[in-house]
C-alpha cells in the first residue's frame, strides 16, 4: 500500500456538491451532470494516485478501476461525497475494494491516506505481504492482499 496525498478536488466535483447540498453518491445518476462529475472525479483520482490502485498498487486506468469509498457508502452515507473519503481501486473481484465491499467491516484497517501506511507492511522475496502489527494484518485479510495472482505479480517485480 502506497501513501496517497490528497490534493484539491476537481472543480466540477465541488460545483456539483455546492449545487446539490445533501446529495449522496448513490444519487449521482439521477441528477444533471452527476455522471460526468463522477467520471471527472475518477480520472482525477487516478492521476492523483500515479495510476496505481489505492490498496495493491497495481496499475489502473479509467476502464479497469472504480471510485472506492474508504468509509462505506452504506454505513456512512454522509461521507459518500467527501473527497477525502474517495480513492481509486482496481476492479479485481478477489482483492482490494470490490472484495472489501462484500464484507462487513468490523476492523479499523490501515488507510492509504495515513502518513505512515507503508511502514505497516513488509514483503518477502516470494511476493508475500506481512503486517507489522495486528491492524496491518487485519488489513491484509480484509483486502485479500496475499491472493495468488497479486502475490505472483509482486514476485515478478
PDB file of C-alpha atoms in Angstrom:
ATOM      1  CA  UNK A   1       0.000   0.000   0.000  1.00  0.00           C
ATOM      2  CA  UNK A   2       1.417   3.304  -1.100  1.00  0.00           C
ATOM      3  CA  UNK A   3       0.508   6.538   0.667  1.00  0.00           C
ATOM      4  CA  UNK A   4      -1.928   8.806  -1.160  1.00  0.00           C
ATOM      5  CA  UNK A   5      -1.616  12.524  -0.603  1.00  0.00           C
ATOM      6  CA  UNK A   6      -4.971  14.051  -1.425  1.00  0.00           C
ATOM      7  CA  UNK A   7      -4.978  17.225  -3.454  1.00  0.00           C
ATOM      8  CA  UNK A   8      -7.818  19.625  -4.155  1.00  0.00           C
ATOM      9  CA  UNK A   9     -10.998  18.045  -5.562  1.00  0.00           C
ATOM     10  CA  UNK A  10     -11.820  18.714  -9.214  1.00  0.00           C
ATOM     11  CA  UNK A  11     -13.720  21.965  -9.679  1.00  0.00           C
ATOM     12  CA  UNK A  12     -16.649  20.101 -11.263  1.00  0.00           C
ATOM     13  CA  UNK A  13     -16.978  17.922  -8.143  1.00  0.00           C
ATOM     14  CA  UNK A  14     -17.049  20.926  -5.836  1.00  0.00           C
ATOM     15  CA  UNK A  15     -19.597  22.714  -8.042  1.00  0.00           C
ATOM     16  CA  UNK A  16     -21.853  19.642  -8.095  1.00  0.00           C
ATOM     17  CA  UNK A  17     -21.821  19.380  -4.298  1.00  0.00           C
ATOM     18  CA  UNK A  18     -22.443  23.098  -3.873  1.00  0.00           C
ATOM     19  CA  UNK A  19     -25.352  22.989  -6.323  1.00  0.00           C
ATOM     20  CA  UNK A  20     -26.860  19.873  -4.697  1.00  0.00           C
ATOM     21  CA  UNK A  21     -26.453  20.171  -0.904  1.00  0.00           C
ATOM     22  CA  UNK A  22     -27.017  16.923   0.951  1.00  0.00           C
ATOM     23  CA  UNK A  23     -26.668  14.756  -2.157  1.00  0.00           C
ATOM     24  CA  UNK A  24     -25.341  11.243  -1.670  1.00  0.00           C
ATOM     25  CA  UNK A  25     -23.098   9.349  -4.061  1.00  0.00           C
ATOM     26  CA  UNK A  26     -25.812   6.808  -4.966  1.00  0.00           C
ATOM     27  CA  UNK A  27     -27.941   9.670  -6.327  1.00  0.00           C
ATOM     28  CA  UNK A  28     -25.419  10.898  -8.908  1.00  0.00           C
ATOM     29  CA  UNK A  29     -27.032   9.086 -11.851  1.00  0.00           C
ATOM     30  CA  UNK A  30     -30.297  10.918 -11.182  1.00  0.00           C
ATOM     31  CA  UNK A  31     -29.045  14.484 -11.322  1.00  0.00           C
ATOM     32  CA  UNK A  32     -27.872  16.691 -14.145  1.00  0.00           C
ATOM     33  CA  UNK A  33     -24.107  16.365 -14.702  1.00  0.00           C
ATOM     34  CA  UNK A  34     -23.814  13.688 -11.989  1.00  0.00           C
ATOM     35  CA  UNK A  35     -22.301  11.012 -14.247  1.00  0.00           C
ATOM     36  CA  UNK A  36     -19.869  13.479 -15.821  1.00  0.00           C
ATOM     37  CA  UNK A  37     -18.735  14.781 -12.437  1.00  0.00           C
ATOM     38  CA  UNK A  38     -18.167  11.225 -11.201  1.00  0.00           C
ATOM     39  CA  UNK A  39     -16.050  10.425 -14.280  1.00  0.00           C
ATOM     40  CA  UNK A  40     -14.028  13.624 -13.896  1.00  0.00           C
ATOM     41  CA  UNK A  41     -13.513  12.729 -10.241  1.00  0.00           C
ATOM     42  CA  UNK A  42     -12.386   9.223 -11.213  1.00  0.00           C
ATOM     43  CA  UNK A  43      -9.830  10.463 -13.729  1.00  0.00           C
ATOM     44  CA  UNK A  44      -8.544  12.948 -11.168  1.00  0.00           C
ATOM     45  CA  UNK A  45      -8.155  10.215  -8.526  1.00  0.00           C
ATOM     46  CA  UNK A  46      -6.187   8.010 -10.914  1.00  0.00           C
ATOM     47  CA  UNK A  47      -3.877  10.896 -11.723  1.00  0.00           C
ATOM     48  CA  UNK A  48      -3.529  11.812  -8.034  1.00  0.00           C
ATOM     49  CA  UNK A  49      -2.515   8.196  -7.268  1.00  0.00           C
ATOM     50  CA  UNK A  50       0.010   7.970 -10.093  1.00  0.00           C
ATOM     51  CA  UNK A  51      -2.113   5.403 -11.937  1.00  0.00           C
ATOM     52  CA  UNK A  52      -1.939   2.885  -9.075  1.00  0.00           C
ATOM     53  CA  UNK A  53      -4.649   1.089  -7.104  1.00  0.00           C
ATOM     54  CA  UNK A  54      -5.085   2.602  -3.658  1.00  0.00           C
ATOM     55  CA  UNK A  55      -4.656  -0.784  -1.960  1.00  0.00           C
ATOM     56  CA  UNK A  56      -2.487  -3.137  -4.031  1.00  0.00           C
ATOM     57  CA  UNK A  57      -0.573  -0.632  -6.210  1.00  0.00           C
ATOM     58  CA  UNK A  58      -1.413  -2.448  -9.453  1.00  0.00           C
ATOM     59  CA  UNK A  59      -1.622  -0.192 -12.492  1.00  0.00           C
ATOM     60  CA  UNK A  60      -5.135   1.154 -13.066  1.00  0.00           C
ATOM     61  CA  UNK A  61      -6.847   3.101 -15.829  1.00  0.00           C
ATOM     62  CA  UNK A  62     -10.334   4.529 -16.293  1.00  0.00           C
ATOM     63  CA  UNK A  63     -11.745   1.215 -17.541  1.00  0.00           C
ATOM     64  CA  UNK A  64     -10.005  -1.023 -15.009  1.00  0.00           C
ATOM     65  CA  UNK A  65     -10.893   0.757 -11.781  1.00  0.00           C
ATOM     66  CA  UNK A  66     -13.662   2.362  -9.778  1.00  0.00           C
ATOM     67  CA  UNK A  67     -14.235   5.080  -7.203  1.00  0.00           C
ATOM     68  CA  UNK A  68     -13.729   3.444  -3.829  1.00  0.00           C
ATOM     69  CA  UNK A  69     -15.095   4.785  -0.562  1.00  0.00           C
ATOM     70  CA  UNK A  70     -12.772   4.255   2.391  1.00  0.00           C
ATOM     71  CA  UNK A  71     -15.784   4.512   4.680  1.00  0.00           C
ATOM     72  CA  UNK A  72     -18.611   2.585   3.035  1.00  0.00           C
ATOM     73  CA  UNK A  73     -21.438   4.490   1.374  1.00  0.00           C
ATOM     74  CA  UNK A  74     -23.938   2.242   3.155  1.00  0.00           C
ATOM     75  CA  UNK A  75     -22.615   2.684   6.685  1.00  0.00           C
ATOM     76  CA  UNK A  76     -21.549   6.325   6.270  1.00  0.00           C
ATOM     77  CA  UNK A  77     -23.873   7.932   3.683  1.00  0.00           C
ATOM     78  CA  UNK A  78     -22.956  11.391   4.973  1.00  0.00           C
ATOM     79  CA  UNK A  79     -19.325  10.710   3.916  1.00  0.00           C
ATOM     80  CA  UNK A  80     -20.193   9.426   0.436  1.00  0.00           C
ATOM     81  CA  UNK A  81     -19.442  12.698  -1.374  1.00  0.00           C
ATOM     82  CA  UNK A  82     -16.493  13.808   0.760  1.00  0.00           C
ATOM     83  CA  UNK A  83     -13.385  13.935  -1.429  1.00  0.00           C
ATOM     84  CA  UNK A  84     -11.149  12.731   1.414  1.00  0.00           C
ATOM     85  CA  UNK A  85     -13.212   9.524   1.565  1.00  0.00           C
ATOM     86  CA  UNK A  86     -12.880   8.597  -2.129  1.00  0.00           C
ATOM     87  CA  UNK A  87      -9.915   6.915  -3.821  1.00  0.00           C
ATOM     88  CA  UNK A  88      -9.480   4.780  -6.956  1.00  0.00           C
ATOM     89  CA  UNK A  89      -9.273   0.995  -6.596  1.00  0.00           C
ATOM     90  CA  UNK A  90      -8.657  -1.745  -9.147  1.00  0.00           C
ATOM     91  CA  UNK A  91     -11.661  -3.777 -10.309  1.00  0.00           C
ATOM     92  CA  UNK A  92     -10.383  -7.143  -9.052  1.00  0.00           C
ATOM     93  CA  UNK A  93     -13.227  -9.156  -7.551  1.00  0.00           C
ATOM     94  CA  UNK A  94     -10.801 -11.186  -5.419  1.00  0.00           C
ATOM     95  CA  UNK A  95      -8.861  -8.326  -3.783  1.00  0.00           C
ATOM     96  CA  UNK A  96      -8.996  -4.665  -2.837  1.00  0.00           C
ATOM     97  CA  UNK A  97     -12.137  -2.513  -2.911  1.00  0.00           C
ATOM     98  CA  UNK A  98     -14.628  -4.832  -4.590  1.00  0.00           C
ATOM     99  CA  UNK A  99     -13.521  -7.669  -2.271  1.00  0.00           C
ATOM    100  CA  UNK A 100     -13.788  -5.387   0.792  1.00  0.00           C
ATOM    101  CA  UNK A 101     -17.254  -4.188  -0.233  1.00  0.00           C
ATOM    102  CA  UNK A 102     -18.643  -7.729   0.064  1.00  0.00           C
ATOM    103  CA  UNK A 103     -17.628  -7.919   3.718  1.00  0.00           C
ATOM    104  CA  UNK A 104     -18.993  -6.455   6.896  1.00  0.00           C
ATOM    105  CA  UNK A 105     -16.169  -4.274   8.147  1.00  0.00           C
ATOM    106  CA  UNK A 106     -15.593  -4.582  11.852  1.00  0.00           C
ATOM    107  CA  UNK A 107     -11.905  -3.669  11.945  1.00  0.00           C
ATOM    108  CA  UNK A 108     -10.085  -0.373  11.870  1.00  0.00           C
ATOM    109  CA  UNK A 109      -7.919  -1.030   8.834  1.00  0.00           C
ATOM    110  CA  UNK A 110      -4.837   0.808   7.558  1.00  0.00           C
ATOM    111  CA  UNK A 111      -5.857   3.578   5.172  1.00  0.00           C
ATOM    112  CA  UNK A 112      -3.733   4.617   2.181  1.00  0.00           C
ATOM    113  CA  UNK A 113      -4.251   8.209   3.372  1.00  0.00           C
ATOM    114  CA  UNK A 114      -2.287   7.620   6.578  1.00  0.00           C
ATOM    115  CA  UNK A 115       1.122   9.251   6.613  1.00  0.00           C
ATOM    116  CA  UNK A 116       2.875   6.067   7.768  1.00  0.00           C
ATOM    117  CA  UNK A 117       0.722   3.484   5.950  1.00  0.00           C
ATOM    118  CA  UNK A 118       3.672   1.987   4.056  1.00  0.00           C
ATOM    119  CA  UNK A 119       5.600   1.262   7.250  1.00  0.00           C
ATOM    120  CA  UNK A 120       2.815  -1.088   8.396  1.00  0.00           C
ATOM    121  CA  UNK A 121       3.732  -3.701   5.760  1.00  0.00           C
ATOM    122  CA  UNK A 122       6.713  -5.716   4.605  1.00  0.00           C
ATOM    123  CA  UNK A 123       7.241  -8.185   1.754  1.00  0.00           C
ATOM    124  CA  UNK A 124       9.383 -11.232   1.185  1.00  0.00           C
ATOM    125  CA  UNK A 125      11.115 -12.343  -1.995  1.00  0.00           C
ATOM    126  CA  UNK A 126       8.176 -14.623  -2.889  1.00  0.00           C
ATOM    127  CA  UNK A 127       5.715 -11.719  -3.049  1.00  0.00           C
ATOM    128  CA  UNK A 128       4.031 -12.347   0.305  1.00  0.00           C
ATOM    129  CA  UNK A 129       2.935  -9.283   2.242  1.00  0.00           C
ATOM    130  CA  UNK A 130       3.112  -9.191   6.035  1.00  0.00           C
ATOM    131  CA  UNK A 131       1.527  -6.895   8.572  1.00  0.00           C
ATOM    132  CA  UNK A 132       3.947  -5.316  11.001  1.00  0.00           C
ATOM    133  CA  UNK A 133       1.150  -5.112  13.552  1.00  0.00           C
ATOM    134  CA  UNK A 134      -2.291  -6.618  14.173  1.00  0.00           C
ATOM    135  CA  UNK A 135      -4.107  -3.771  12.421  1.00  0.00           C
ATOM    136  CA  UNK A 136      -1.985  -4.214   9.288  1.00  0.00           C
ATOM    137  CA  UNK A 137      -2.541  -7.973   9.351  1.00  0.00           C
ATOM    138  CA  UNK A 138      -6.309  -7.393   9.542  1.00  0.00           C
ATOM    139  CA  UNK A 139      -5.983  -5.020   6.565  1.00  0.00           C
ATOM    140  CA  UNK A 140      -4.235  -7.715   4.522  1.00  0.00           C
ATOM    141  CA  UNK A 141      -7.069 -10.124   5.313  1.00  0.00           C
ATOM    142  CA  UNK A 142      -9.818  -7.554   4.671  1.00  0.00           C
ATOM    143  CA  UNK A 143      -8.393  -6.715   1.223  1.00  0.00           C
ATOM    144  CA  UNK A 144      -7.067 -10.224   0.460  1.00  0.00           C
ATOM    145  CA  UNK A 145      -3.640  -8.783  -0.351  1.00  0.00           C
ATOM    146  CA  UNK A 146      -1.974 -12.217  -0.381  1.00  0.00           C
ATOM    147  CA  UNK A 147      -4.251 -13.501  -3.158  1.00  0.00           C
ATOM    148  CA  UNK A 148      -2.186 -15.718  -5.503  1.00  0.00           C
ATOM    149  CA  UNK A 149      -2.319 -13.539  -8.647  1.00  0.00           C
ATOM    150  CA  UNK A 150      -1.455 -10.427  -6.685  1.00  0.00           C
ATOM    151  CA  UNK A 151       1.324 -12.233  -4.840  1.00  0.00           C
ATOM    152  CA  UNK A 152       2.723 -13.527  -8.149  1.00  0.00           C
ATOM    153  CA  UNK A 153       2.665 -10.029  -9.661  1.00  0.00           C
ATOM    154  CA  UNK A 154       4.723  -8.727  -6.696  1.00  0.00           C
ATOM    155  CA  UNK A 155       7.085 -11.684  -7.039  1.00  0.00           C
ATOM    156  CA  UNK A 156       7.912 -10.788 -10.654  1.00  0.00           C
ATOM    157  CA  UNK A 157       8.839  -7.180  -9.829  1.00  0.00           C
TER     158      UNK A 157
END
